[in-house]
Amino acid sequence: MAEITIVQAVNDALKEEMTRDDDVVVLGEDVGVNGGVFRCTADLHEMFGDDRVIDTPLSESGIIGAAIGMSLYGLKAVPEIQFSDFIWPAFDQITSELAKFRYRSGGQFTCPVVIRTPYGGGIRGGHYHSQSPEVYFTHTSGLVVVVPSDAYDAKGLLKAAIRSPDPVLFLEPKKIYRAPKMEVPDDDYVVEIGKAAVRREGTDFTITAYGAMVEVAMAACEKAAEKGWNGEVLDLRTLVPLDEESLIASVTKTGRLVTLQEAPKFCGFSSELSAIVAEKAIDVMEAPIKRVAGFDTPFPYTLEHVYMPHADRVLNAITEVMTY
Amino acid sequence: MTATEMLQIIGESGQTVGDHETDLTPDELVAMYEAMVRTRGLDERMINLQRQGRIGFYVPSTGEEAAQVGSGTVLLKDDWLYPSYRMPGTLLMRGVPLRDMIANCYGNEADNCFGRQMPVHYSFAKQNIVSISSPIGTHIIQATGTAMAQKLRGTKEITAAFFGDGGTSSNDFHSGLNFAGVWKVPCLFICSNNQWAISVPIEKQTASETLAQKAVAYGMPGVRVDGNDVLAVYKAVKEAAELARSGGGPSLLELMTYRRGPHSSSDDPTRYRGNQADEWLTRDPILRFRKYLERQDLWTDKKEKEATERIKNECNALVKEIEKLPNPTTESLFTDVYANVPPHLREQYKHLVETEGEGHEPDPDAAFPL
């Protein structure tokens, strides 16, 4: 067991998968000699060479388009988009090309590319280095969308994504890239895609969260416990395909739901969670669902700490559902 | 040749001009001509079916047969192709069964894509023909990626991406050629400059003197070719392919031609260019190559009649067989979205069948607008 960060977990997963499978190729801006601006691809260039760790020209659409072409041919391309805020030039390649090849070709062509990209706020990055773009992609049929919340999952889910036959968007929570550290087994393991994890068992209310918001949910539950309310934290881990079963099971137990995300509220992923609970479990609910989310504004620079959901804001929502 | 001169071997009267030595045998020359006749025969039949309301949509390639067949003759079995939607001739030359192409246009049970796409968006993995995309230019960078994979695997294969003049304005034309130049991959970028992107003429598409000269900026050769001269196309593509295959990197080829018909069955070109297309009737690539073959006693009226009849009969027989087949199953709506059908799609399929049953007839009044 080694105590590692998410950055190290990602790096280890890449090293292990590239060692296991010669077809795995990493490409992107600054991923080579520099080892990535967040160091997620450190040492790879030295270990695997120019052919498998490719510094590309500066074009996101080019990176994803080339990765698609490589994967159609049979390689396993793992492109990095340096910040998810830079992903938009590749939107067409991701949504209409990558995600649709299997379907539109009647299953003749597949391109199981794994796009790694850091997302989210909390690093004083302002609008261009803080966005949470997940719902643009969860709305896209054909894509798998994964968001780990700790080092163990980051490693196990990334390895599972690389072995998956489907294209995966792998969103890395950069706020918690380097802390906290976590003990991770040295042995080869994968974490199954499509399964949520209960991070804290509780009976009075459920909080759903993913990525960097999981620790905020945990902190809020500690505060709620001081008031005698016992919360359950469901870490979604995979957004598509969603583990609906775990969601329904949790709210069936607690009867109350607070959804937590740092992305803007309107049409956010929590809106989908709320709709699913409303459709399938409204009869067990004892209070209206409360969504805690980023504001429907662009992501700010100076007032980032106001914008990002924090434990006290979540506690307010918990208080509302508990005192309804 | 340079990026501003134009390579030509057969003149408009079928006479040879310039360097006309060819490594093609008489049989190969005749096979190329027959492929051009088949291409036009297929197009005419399919447009006709569309006009009769029997298929929903079609993209004709009339007047561009030399570009398709000249390129198709060069590429080898293991090479990869990223076609545009206006090149059935190249596909036929790759050995794609006519039946599969017609089935795609009907989008029914016989279609290998289960009717998931409009007609002409073919996918033929067996022939390494990658699924055709509608948004212009997206496949150009994908071709670069495939060529990179071929290079990394150390094969002798090459990849060819085909697009029109409009495609050269797309962002992924830039990324495709830029990446390919930097990576020095075995990729051919073959532009059929048919001078129209739906209603927008080439002079509104670019201020460059030629499209071929754009290659200079990407560090690769650019060649301009008479795209209505099948032997010139063959020669230029062959030289570029040999360069790519021997590790010399990518090339850009500009095949000068003209889109004689509408952009698609939904387009009326008289709205934006009057009768301009008529000027190109005498510069027809099939007519020109026929004159060339006749000068060498390789072709006769009788052979012409037979070839035309043959493709007509083949199409008619296939249409008759395919037309009566049923739609793809409702289940096929939900498969191939992912490798395995995930729970939420299973649930949606189950709900659909439970509430609406299996049978869903298409709307007979639906028509695809331009």
mmCIF file with all atom_site columns, N, CA, C and O in Angstrom, chain A residues 23 51 61-62 65-66 69-70 72-73 92-93 97 102-105 108-109 142-143 165-166 240 280, chain B residues 80 112 116-117 123 125 129 131 133 138 141-142 145-146 148 152-153 157 172 333 335-336 338-339 347:
data_model
loop_
_atom_site.group_PDB
_atom_site.id
_atom_site.type_symbol
_atom_site.label_atom_id
_atom_site.label_alt_id
_atom_site.label_comp_id
_atom_site.label_asym_id
_atom_site.label_entity_id
_atom_site.label_seq_id
_atom_site.pdbx_PDB_ins_code
_atom_site.Cartn_x
_atom_site.Cartn_y
_atom_site.Cartn_z
_atom_site.occupancy
_atom_site.B_iso_or_equiv
_atom_site.pdbx_formal_charge
_atom_site.auth_seq_id
_atom_site.auth_comp_id
_atom_site.auth_asym_id
_atom_site.auth_atom_id
_atom_site.pdbx_PDB_model_num
ATOM 1   N N  . ASP A 1 23  ? -0.843  -1.143 -27.204 1.00 0.00 ? 23  ASP A N  1
ATOM 2   C CA . ASP A 1 23  ? -1.691  -0.300 -28.050 1.00 0.00 ? 23  ASP A CA 1
ATOM 3   C C  . ASP A 1 23  ? -2.106  1.005  -27.379 1.00 0.00 ? 23  ASP A C  1
ATOM 4   O O  . ASP A 1 23  ? -2.666  1.886  -28.027 1.00 0.00 ? 23  ASP A O  1
ATOM 5   N N  . ASP A 1 51  ? 6.730   7.650  -29.738 1.00 0.00 ? 51  ASP A N  1
ATOM 6   C CA . ASP A 1 51  ? 5.645   7.021  -30.488 1.00 0.00 ? 51  ASP A CA 1
ATOM 7   C C  . ASP A 1 51  ? 4.382   6.839  -29.662 1.00 0.00 ? 51  ASP A C  1
ATOM 8   O O  . ASP A 1 51  ? 3.274   6.807  -30.191 1.00 0.00 ? 51  ASP A O  1
ATOM 9   N N  . SER A 1 61  ? -9.668  20.053 -31.118 1.00 0.00 ? 61  SER A N  1
ATOM 10  C CA . SER A 1 61  ? -10.409 19.277 -32.116 1.00 0.00 ? 61  SER A CA 1
ATOM 11  C C  . SER A 1 61  ? -9.465  18.311 -32.819 1.00 0.00 ? 61  SER A C  1
ATOM 12  O O  . SER A 1 61  ? -9.816  17.159 -33.102 1.00 0.00 ? 61  SER A O  1
ATOM 13  N N  . GLY A 1 62  ? -8.245  18.781 -33.068 1.00 0.00 ? 62  GLY A N  1
ATOM 14  C CA . GLY A 1 62  ? -7.232  17.932 -33.689 1.00 0.00 ? 62  GLY A CA 1
ATOM 15  C C  . GLY A 1 62  ? -6.848  16.761 -32.793 1.00 0.00 ? 62  GLY A C  1
ATOM 16  O O  . GLY A 1 62  ? -6.709  15.632 -33.249 1.00 0.00 ? 62  GLY A O  1
ATOM 17  N N  . GLY A 1 65  ? -9.893  14.382 -32.744 1.00 0.00 ? 65  GLY A N  1
ATOM 18  C CA . GLY A 1 65  ? -10.077 13.797 -34.071 1.00 0.00 ? 65  GLY A CA 1
ATOM 19  C C  . GLY A 1 65  ? -8.997  12.772 -34.384 1.00 0.00 ? 65  GLY A C  1
ATOM 20  O O  . GLY A 1 65  ? -9.280  11.676 -34.887 1.00 0.00 ? 65  GLY A O  1
ATOM 21  N N  . ALA A 1 66  ? -7.760  13.109 -34.074 1.00 0.00 ? 66  ALA A N  1
ATOM 22  C CA . ALA A 1 66  ? -6.657  12.171 -34.322 1.00 0.00 ? 66  ALA A CA 1
ATOM 23  C C  . ALA A 1 66  ? -6.797  10.935 -33.438 1.00 0.00 ? 66  ALA A C  1
ATOM 24  O O  . ALA A 1 66  ? -6.553  9.808  -33.869 1.00 0.00 ? 66  ALA A O  1
ATOM 25  N N  . GLY A 1 69  ? -9.259  8.618  -34.986 1.00 0.00 ? 69  GLY A N  1
ATOM 26  C CA . GLY A 1 69  ? -8.687  7.887  -36.116 1.00 0.00 ? 69  GLY A CA 1
ATOM 27  C C  . GLY A 1 69  ? -7.742  6.773  -35.681 1.00 0.00 ? 69  GLY A C  1
ATOM 28  O O  . GLY A 1 69  ? -7.712  5.690  -36.262 1.00 0.00 ? 69  GLY A O  1
ATOM 29  N N  . MET A 1 70  ? -6.979  7.044  -34.633 1.00 0.00 ? 70  MET A N  1
ATOM 30  C CA . MET A 1 70  ? -6.079  6.014  -34.098 1.00 0.00 ? 70  MET A CA 1
ATOM 31  C C  . MET A 1 70  ? -6.880  4.845  -33.535 1.00 0.00 ? 70  MET A C  1
ATOM 32  O O  . MET A 1 70  ? -6.548  3.675  -33.753 1.00 0.00 ? 70  MET A O  1
ATOM 33  N N  . LEU A 1 72  ? -10.033 3.981  -34.184 1.00 0.00 ? 72  LEU A N  1
ATOM 34  C CA . LEU A 1 72  ? -10.770 3.241  -35.217 1.00 0.00 ? 72  LEU A CA 1
ATOM 35  C C  . LEU A 1 72  ? -9.875  2.165  -35.810 1.00 0.00 ? 72  LEU A C  1
ATOM 36  O O  . LEU A 1 72  ? -10.311 1.074  -36.154 1.00 0.00 ? 72  LEU A O  1
ATOM 37  N N  . TYR A 1 73  ? -8.598  2.500  -35.893 1.00 0.00 ? 73  TYR A N  1
ATOM 38  C CA . TYR A 1 73  ? -7.635  1.565  -36.487 1.00 0.00 ? 73  TYR A CA 1
ATOM 39  C C  . TYR A 1 73  ? -7.266  0.438  -35.528 1.00 0.00 ? 73  TYR A C  1
ATOM 40  O O  . TYR A 1 73  ? -6.825  -0.632 -35.943 1.00 0.00 ? 73  TYR A O  1
ATOM 41  N N  . ASP A 1 92  ? -17.720 18.900 -31.363 1.00 0.00 ? 92  ASP A N  1
ATOM 42  C CA . ASP A 1 92  ? -18.284 18.170 -32.511 1.00 0.00 ? 92  ASP A CA 1
ATOM 43  C C  . ASP A 1 92  ? -17.638 16.795 -32.637 1.00 0.00 ? 92  ASP A C  1
ATOM 44  O O  . ASP A 1 92  ? -18.334 15.792 -32.822 1.00 0.00 ? 92  ASP A O  1
ATOM 45  N N  . GLN A 1 93  ? -16.318 16.769 -32.512 1.00 0.00 ? 93  GLN A N  1
ATOM 46  C CA . GLN A 1 93  ? -15.621 15.474 -32.613 1.00 0.00 ? 93  GLN A CA 1
ATOM 47  C C  . GLN A 1 93  ? -16.098 14.515 -31.521 1.00 0.00 ? 93  GLN A C  1
ATOM 48  O O  . GLN A 1 93  ? -16.212 13.311 -31.749 1.00 0.00 ? 93  GLN A O  1
ATOM 49  N N  . GLU A 1 97  ? -19.046 12.480 -33.453 1.00 0.00 ? 97  GLU A N  1
ATOM 50  C CA . GLU A 1 97  ? -18.112 11.516 -34.059 1.00 0.00 ? 97  GLU A CA 1
ATOM 51  C C  . GLU A 1 97  ? -17.783 10.398 -33.055 1.00 0.00 ? 97  GLU A C  1
ATOM 52  O O  . GLU A 1 97  ? -18.263 9.289  -33.173 1.00 0.00 ? 97  GLU A O  1
ATOM 53  N N  . ARG A 1 102 ? -19.971 3.808  -33.252 1.00 0.00 ? 102 ARG A N  1
ATOM 54  C CA . ARG A 1 102 ? -20.502 2.449  -33.147 1.00 0.00 ? 102 ARG A CA 1
ATOM 55  C C  . ARG A 1 102 ? -21.927 2.386  -33.704 1.00 0.00 ? 102 ARG A C  1
ATOM 56  O O  . ARG A 1 102 ? -22.259 1.507  -34.499 1.00 0.00 ? 102 ARG A O  1
ATOM 57  N N  . TYR A 1 103 ? -22.731 3.357  -33.300 1.00 0.00 ? 103 TYR A N  1
ATOM 58  C CA . TYR A 1 103 ? -24.146 3.344  -33.686 1.00 0.00 ? 103 TYR A CA 1
ATOM 59  C C  . TYR A 1 103 ? -24.310 3.573  -35.184 1.00 0.00 ? 103 TYR A C  1
ATOM 60  O O  . TYR A 1 103 ? -24.972 2.831  -35.880 1.00 0.00 ? 103 TYR A O  1
ATOM 61  N N  . ARG A 1 104 ? -23.666 4.634  -35.658 1.00 0.00 ? 104 ARG A N  1
ATOM 62  C CA . ARG A 1 104 ? -23.925 5.041  -37.040 1.00 0.00 ? 104 ARG A CA 1
ATOM 63  C C  . ARG A 1 104 ? -23.349 4.051  -38.051 1.00 0.00 ? 104 ARG A C  1
ATOM 64  O O  . ARG A 1 104 ? -23.754 4.045  -39.210 1.00 0.00 ? 104 ARG A O  1
ATOM 65  N N  . SER A 1 105 ? -22.393 3.240  -37.612 1.00 0.00 ? 105 SER A N  1
ATOM 66  C CA . SER A 1 105 ? -21.807 2.268  -38.533 1.00 0.00 ? 105 SER A CA 1
ATOM 67  C C  . SER A 1 105 ? -22.404 0.875  -38.324 1.00 0.00 ? 105 SER A C  1
ATOM 68  O O  . SER A 1 105 ? -21.878 -0.099 -38.846 1.00 0.00 ? 105 SER A O  1
ATOM 69  N N  . GLN A 1 108 ? -19.960 -1.633 -36.894 1.00 0.00 ? 108 GLN A N  1
ATOM 70  C CA . GLN A 1 108 ? -18.759 -2.033 -37.655 1.00 0.00 ? 108 GLN A CA 1
ATOM 71  C C  . GLN A 1 108 ? -17.502 -1.333 -37.162 1.00 0.00 ? 108 GLN A C  1
ATOM 72  O O  . GLN A 1 108 ? -16.411 -1.875 -37.237 1.00 0.00 ? 108 GLN A O  1
ATOM 73  N N  . PHE A 1 109 ? -17.669 -0.076 -36.728 1.00 0.00 ? 109 PHE A N  1
ATOM 74  C CA . PHE A 1 109 ? -16.515 0.694  -36.265 1.00 0.00 ? 109 PHE A CA 1
ATOM 75  C C  . PHE A 1 109 ? -16.713 1.106  -34.809 1.00 0.00 ? 109 PHE A C  1
ATOM 76  O O  . PHE A 1 109 ? -17.806 1.508  -34.420 1.00 0.00 ? 109 PHE A O  1
ATOM 77  N N  . GLY A 1 142 ? -24.043 7.560  -26.202 1.00 0.00 ? 142 GLY A N  1
ATOM 78  C CA . GLY A 1 142 ? -22.844 6.913  -26.729 1.00 0.00 ? 142 GLY A CA 1
ATOM 79  C C  . GLY A 1 142 ? -21.594 7.181  -25.914 1.00 0.00 ? 142 GLY A C  1
ATOM 80  O O  . GLY A 1 142 ? -20.580 6.522  -26.118 1.00 0.00 ? 142 GLY A O  1
ATOM 81  N N  . LEU A 1 143 ? -21.665 8.156  -25.013 1.00 0.00 ? 143 LEU A N  1
ATOM 82  C CA . LEU A 1 143 ? -20.497 8.463  -24.178 1.00 0.00 ? 143 LEU A CA 1
ATOM 83  C C  . LEU A 1 143 ? -20.694 7.921  -22.772 1.00 0.00 ? 143 LEU A C  1
ATOM 84  O O  . LEU A 1 143 ? -21.797 7.987  -22.235 1.00 0.00 ? 143 LEU A O  1
ATOM 85  N N  . PRO A 1 165 ? -14.786 -1.034 -23.782 1.00 0.00 ? 165 PRO A N  1
ATOM 86  C CA . PRO A 1 165 ? -15.010 -0.970 -25.232 1.00 0.00 ? 165 PRO A CA 1
ATOM 87  C C  . PRO A 1 165 ? -15.728 0.308  -25.671 1.00 0.00 ? 165 PRO A C  1
ATOM 88  O O  . PRO A 1 165 ? -15.913 0.530  -26.862 1.00 0.00 ? 165 PRO A O  1
ATOM 89  N N  . ASP A 1 166 ? -16.124 1.152  -24.722 1.00 0.00 ? 166 ASP A N  1
ATOM 90  C CA . ASP A 1 166 ? -16.864 2.377  -25.055 1.00 0.00 ? 166 ASP A CA 1
ATOM 91  C C  . ASP A 1 166 ? -15.983 3.607  -24.877 1.00 0.00 ? 166 ASP A C  1
ATOM 92  O O  . ASP A 1 166 ? -15.063 3.604  -24.059 1.00 0.00 ? 166 ASP A O  1
ATOM 93  N N  . VAL A 1 240 ? -22.792 8.555  -16.423 1.00 0.00 ? 240 VAL A N  1
ATOM 94  C CA . VAL A 1 240 ? -23.446 7.755  -17.467 1.00 0.00 ? 240 VAL A CA 1
ATOM 95  C C  . VAL A 1 240 ? -22.593 6.527  -17.729 1.00 0.00 ? 240 VAL A C  1
ATOM 96  O O  . VAL A 1 240 ? -21.403 6.675  -18.027 1.00 0.00 ? 240 VAL A O  1
ATOM 97  N N  . LYS A 1 280 ? -39.748 7.967  -10.028 1.00 0.00 ? 280 LYS A N  1
ATOM 98  C CA . LYS A 1 280 ? -39.710 6.571  -9.568  1.00 0.00 ? 280 LYS A CA 1
ATOM 99  C C  . LYS A 1 280 ? -39.896 6.388  -8.069  1.00 0.00 ? 280 LYS A C  1
ATOM 100 O O  . LYS A 1 280 ? -40.098 5.267  -7.624  1.00 0.00 ? 280 LYS A O  1
ATOM 101 N N  . TRP B 2 80  ? -6.697  2.525  -45.916 1.00 0.00 ? 80  TRP B N  1
ATOM 102 C CA . TRP B 2 80  ? -7.935  3.012  -45.278 1.00 0.00 ? 80  TRP B CA 1
ATOM 103 C C  . TRP B 2 80  ? -8.453  4.236  -46.012 1.00 0.00 ? 80  TRP B C  1
ATOM 104 O O  . TRP B 2 80  ? -7.672  5.098  -46.422 1.00 0.00 ? 80  TRP B O  1
ATOM 105 N N  . ASN B 2 112 ? -26.600 -2.460 -43.661 1.00 0.00 ? 112 ASN B N  1
ATOM 106 C CA . ASN B 2 112 ? -25.652 -2.878 -42.616 1.00 0.00 ? 112 ASN B CA 1
ATOM 107 C C  . ASN B 2 112 ? -25.557 -1.867 -41.471 1.00 0.00 ? 112 ASN B C  1
ATOM 108 O O  . ASN B 2 112 ? -24.899 -2.119 -40.473 1.00 0.00 ? 112 ASN B O  1
ATOM 109 N N  . ARG B 2 116 ? -29.860 3.646  -39.649 1.00 0.00 ? 116 ARG B N  1
ATOM 110 C CA . ARG B 2 116 ? -29.614 4.691  -38.646 1.00 0.00 ? 116 ARG B CA 1
ATOM 111 C C  . ARG B 2 116 ? -29.165 6.003  -39.262 1.00 0.00 ? 116 ARG B C  1
ATOM 112 O O  . ARG B 2 116 ? -29.087 7.017  -38.582 1.00 0.00 ? 116 ARG B O  1
ATOM 113 N N  . GLN B 2 117 ? -28.834 5.978  -40.520 1.00 0.00 ? 117 GLN B N  1
ATOM 114 C CA . GLN B 2 117 ? -28.340 7.190  -41.159 1.00 0.00 ? 117 GLN B CA 1
ATOM 115 C C  . GLN B 2 117 ? -29.118 7.439  -42.448 1.00 0.00 ? 117 GLN B C  1
ATOM 116 O O  . GLN B 2 117 ? -29.677 6.527  -43.037 1.00 0.00 ? 117 GLN B O  1
ATOM 117 N N  . SER B 2 123 ? -20.936 2.896  -44.442 1.00 0.00 ? 123 SER B N  1
ATOM 118 C CA . SER B 2 123 ? -19.862 2.363  -43.591 1.00 0.00 ? 123 SER B CA 1
ATOM 119 C C  . SER B 2 123 ? -19.540 0.967  -44.098 1.00 0.00 ? 123 SER B C  1
ATOM 120 O O  . SER B 2 123 ? -20.438 0.121  -44.124 1.00 0.00 ? 123 SER B O  1
ATOM 121 N N  . ALA B 2 125 ? -16.689 -1.577 -43.151 1.00 0.00 ? 125 ALA B N  1
ATOM 122 C CA . ALA B 2 125 ? -15.466 -1.907 -42.415 1.00 0.00 ? 125 ALA B CA 1
ATOM 123 C C  . ALA B 2 125 ? -14.634 -2.950 -43.160 1.00 0.00 ? 125 ALA B C  1
ATOM 124 O O  . ALA B 2 125 ? -13.410 -2.897 -43.129 1.00 0.00 ? 125 ALA B O  1
ATOM 125 N N  . ILE B 2 129 ? -13.490 1.182  -45.241 1.00 0.00 ? 129 ILE B N  1
ATOM 126 C CA . ILE B 2 129 ? -14.128 2.450  -45.623 1.00 0.00 ? 129 ILE B CA 1
ATOM 127 C C  . ILE B 2 129 ? -14.869 2.980  -44.396 1.00 0.00 ? 129 ILE B C  1
ATOM 128 O O  . ILE B 2 129 ? -15.865 2.416  -43.955 1.00 0.00 ? 129 ILE B O  1
ATOM 129 N N  . SER B 2 131 ? -17.042 5.102  -41.835 1.00 0.00 ? 131 SER B N  1
ATOM 130 C CA . SER B 2 131 ? -18.369 5.710  -41.804 1.00 0.00 ? 131 SER B CA 1
ATOM 131 C C  . SER B 2 131 ? -18.347 7.184  -42.238 1.00 0.00 ? 131 SER B C  1
ATOM 132 O O  . SER B 2 131 ? -17.607 7.988  -41.681 1.00 0.00 ? 131 SER B O  1
ATOM 133 N N  . SER B 2 133 ? -19.324 11.014 -42.736 1.00 0.00 ? 133 SER B N  1
ATOM 134 C CA . SER B 2 133 ? -19.883 12.036 -41.848 1.00 0.00 ? 133 SER B CA 1
ATOM 135 C C  . SER B 2 133 ? -20.489 13.164 -42.673 1.00 0.00 ? 133 SER B C  1
ATOM 136 O O  . SER B 2 133 ? -19.976 13.519 -43.729 1.00 0.00 ? 133 SER B O  1
ATOM 137 N N  . THR B 2 138 ? -14.788 16.921 -40.643 1.00 0.00 ? 138 THR B N  1
ATOM 138 C CA . THR B 2 138 ? -14.459 16.236 -39.382 1.00 0.00 ? 138 THR B CA 1
ATOM 139 C C  . THR B 2 138 ? -13.589 15.006 -39.618 1.00 0.00 ? 138 THR B C  1
ATOM 140 O O  . THR B 2 138 ? -12.781 14.646 -38.765 1.00 0.00 ? 138 THR B O  1
ATOM 141 N N  . ILE B 2 141 ? -9.094  15.077 -40.013 1.00 0.00 ? 141 ILE B N  1
ATOM 142 C CA . ILE B 2 141 ? -8.159  14.843 -38.893 1.00 0.00 ? 141 ILE B CA 1
ATOM 143 C C  . ILE B 2 141 ? -8.231  13.390 -38.419 1.00 0.00 ? 141 ILE B C  1
ATOM 144 O O  . ILE B 2 141 ? -7.235  12.824 -37.967 1.00 0.00 ? 141 ILE B O  1
ATOM 145 N N  . GLN B 2 142 ? -9.400  12.776 -38.550 1.00 0.00 ? 142 GLN B N  1
ATOM 146 C CA . GLN B 2 142 ? -9.487  11.354 -38.174 1.00 0.00 ? 142 GLN B CA 1
ATOM 147 C C  . GLN B 2 142 ? -8.591  10.518 -39.087 1.00 0.00 ? 142 GLN B C  1
ATOM 148 O O  . GLN B 2 142 ? -7.929  9.564  -38.643 1.00 0.00 ? 142 GLN B O  1
ATOM 149 N N  . GLY B 2 145 ? -5.182  10.639 -37.915 1.00 0.00 ? 145 GLY B N  1
ATOM 150 C CA . GLY B 2 145 ? -5.006  9.745  -36.765 1.00 0.00 ? 145 GLY B CA 1
ATOM 151 C C  . GLY B 2 145 ? -4.803  8.305  -37.198 1.00 0.00 ? 145 GLY B C  1
ATOM 152 O O  . GLY B 2 145 ? -3.930  7.596  -36.671 1.00 0.00 ? 145 GLY B O  1
ATOM 153 N N  . THR B 2 146 ? -5.601  7.867  -38.158 1.00 0.00 ? 146 THR B N  1
ATOM 154 C CA . THR B 2 146 ? -5.453  6.495  -38.654 1.00 0.00 ? 146 THR B CA 1
ATOM 155 C C  . THR B 2 146 ? -4.090  6.305  -39.321 1.00 0.00 ? 146 THR B C  1
ATOM 156 O O  . THR B 2 146 ? -3.415  5.293  -39.115 1.00 0.00 ? 146 THR B O  1
ATOM 157 N N  . MET B 2 148 ? -1.459  7.916  -38.621 1.00 0.00 ? 148 MET B N  1
ATOM 158 C CA . MET B 2 148 ? -0.467  7.886  -37.536 1.00 0.00 ? 148 MET B CA 1
ATOM 159 C C  . MET B 2 148 ? -0.396  6.476  -36.945 1.00 0.00 ? 148 MET B C  1
ATOM 160 O O  . MET B 2 148 ? 0.694   5.960  -36.657 1.00 0.00 ? 148 MET B O  1
ATOM 161 N N  . LEU B 2 152 ? 2.771   4.098  -36.684 1.00 0.00 ? 152 LEU B N  1
ATOM 162 C CA . LEU B 2 152 ? 3.258   3.559  -35.408 1.00 0.00 ? 152 LEU B CA 1
ATOM 163 C C  . LEU B 2 152 ? 3.342   2.038  -35.443 1.00 0.00 ? 152 LEU B C  1
ATOM 164 O O  . LEU B 2 152 ? 4.223   1.441  -34.837 1.00 0.00 ? 152 LEU B O  1
ATOM 165 N N  . ARG B 2 153 ? 2.415   1.413  -36.157 1.00 0.00 ? 153 ARG B N  1
ATOM 166 C CA . ARG B 2 153 ? 2.420   -0.043 -36.256 1.00 0.00 ? 153 ARG B CA 1
ATOM 167 C C  . ARG B 2 153 ? 3.446   -0.544 -37.282 1.00 0.00 ? 153 ARG B C  1
ATOM 168 O O  . ARG B 2 153 ? 3.644   -1.746 -37.428 1.00 0.00 ? 153 ARG B O  1
ATOM 169 N N  . GLU B 2 157 ? 0.732   0.404  -45.173 1.00 0.00 ? 157 GLU B N  1
ATOM 170 C CA . GLU B 2 157 ? -0.573  0.920  -45.580 1.00 0.00 ? 157 GLU B CA 1
ATOM 171 C C  . GLU B 2 157 ? -0.566  2.447  -45.571 1.00 0.00 ? 157 GLU B C  1
ATOM 172 O O  . GLU B 2 157 ? 0.224   3.070  -44.878 1.00 0.00 ? 157 GLU B O  1
ATOM 173 N N  . ASP B 2 172 ? -11.095 21.285 -39.203 1.00 0.00 ? 172 ASP B N  1
ATOM 174 C CA . ASP B 2 172 ? -10.358 20.028 -39.175 1.00 0.00 ? 172 ASP B CA 1
ATOM 175 C C  . ASP B 2 172 ? -9.627  19.721 -40.490 1.00 0.00 ? 172 ASP B C  1
ATOM 176 O O  . ASP B 2 172 ? -8.868  18.756 -40.552 1.00 0.00 ? 172 ASP B O  1
ATOM 177 N N  . LEU B 2 333 ? -32.963 0.242  -32.593 1.00 0.00 ? 333 LEU B N  1
ATOM 178 C CA . LEU B 2 333 ? -32.894 1.636  -32.155 1.00 0.00 ? 333 LEU B CA 1
ATOM 179 C C  . LEU B 2 333 ? -31.984 1.767  -30.924 1.00 0.00 ? 333 LEU B C  1
ATOM 180 O O  . LEU B 2 333 ? -31.365 2.798  -30.701 1.00 0.00 ? 333 LEU B O  1
ATOM 181 N N  . THR B 2 335 ? -29.608 -0.736 -29.749 1.00 0.00 ? 335 THR B N  1
ATOM 182 C CA . THR B 2 335 ? -28.328 -1.444 -29.717 1.00 0.00 ? 335 THR B CA 1
ATOM 183 C C  . THR B 2 335 ? -27.234 -0.568 -30.340 1.00 0.00 ? 335 THR B C  1
ATOM 184 O O  . THR B 2 335 ? -27.522 0.382  -31.071 1.00 0.00 ? 335 THR B O  1
ATOM 185 N N  . ASP B 2 336 ? -25.989 -0.897 -30.052 1.00 0.00 ? 336 ASP B N  1
ATOM 186 C CA . ASP B 2 336 ? -24.820 -0.200 -30.610 1.00 0.00 ? 336 ASP B CA 1
ATOM 187 C C  . ASP B 2 336 ? -24.642 1.237  -30.128 1.00 0.00 ? 336 ASP B C  1
ATOM 188 O O  . ASP B 2 336 ? -23.802 1.963  -30.641 1.00 0.00 ? 336 ASP B O  1
ATOM 189 N N  . TYR B 2 338 ? -23.911 1.703  -26.991 1.00 0.00 ? 338 TYR B N  1
ATOM 190 C CA . TYR B 2 338 ? -22.736 1.272  -26.236 1.00 0.00 ? 338 TYR B CA 1
ATOM 191 C C  . TYR B 2 338 ? -22.461 -0.183 -26.611 1.00 0.00 ? 338 TYR B C  1
ATOM 192 O O  . TYR B 2 338 ? -23.296 -0.835 -27.258 1.00 0.00 ? 338 TYR B O  1
ATOM 193 N N  . ALA B 2 339 ? -21.331 -0.689 -26.181 1.00 0.00 ? 339 ALA B N  1
ATOM 194 C CA . ALA B 2 339 ? -20.996 -2.084 -26.487 1.00 0.00 ? 339 ALA B CA 1
ATOM 195 C C  . ALA B 2 339 ? -22.075 -3.022 -25.922 1.00 0.00 ? 339 ALA B C  1
ATOM 196 O O  . ALA B 2 339 ? -22.484 -3.985 -26.581 1.00 0.00 ? 339 ALA B O  1
ATOM 197 N N  . GLU B 2 347 ? -34.573 -0.090 -20.203 1.00 0.00 ? 347 GLU B N  1
ATOM 198 C CA . GLU B 2 347 ? -35.839 0.367  -19.629 1.00 0.00 ? 347 GLU B CA 1
ATOM 199 C C  . GLU B 2 347 ? -36.663 1.128  -20.672 1.00 0.00 ? 347 GLU B C  1
ATOM 200 O O  . GLU B 2 347 ? -37.880 0.937  -20.796 1.00 0.00 ? 347 GLU B O  1
#
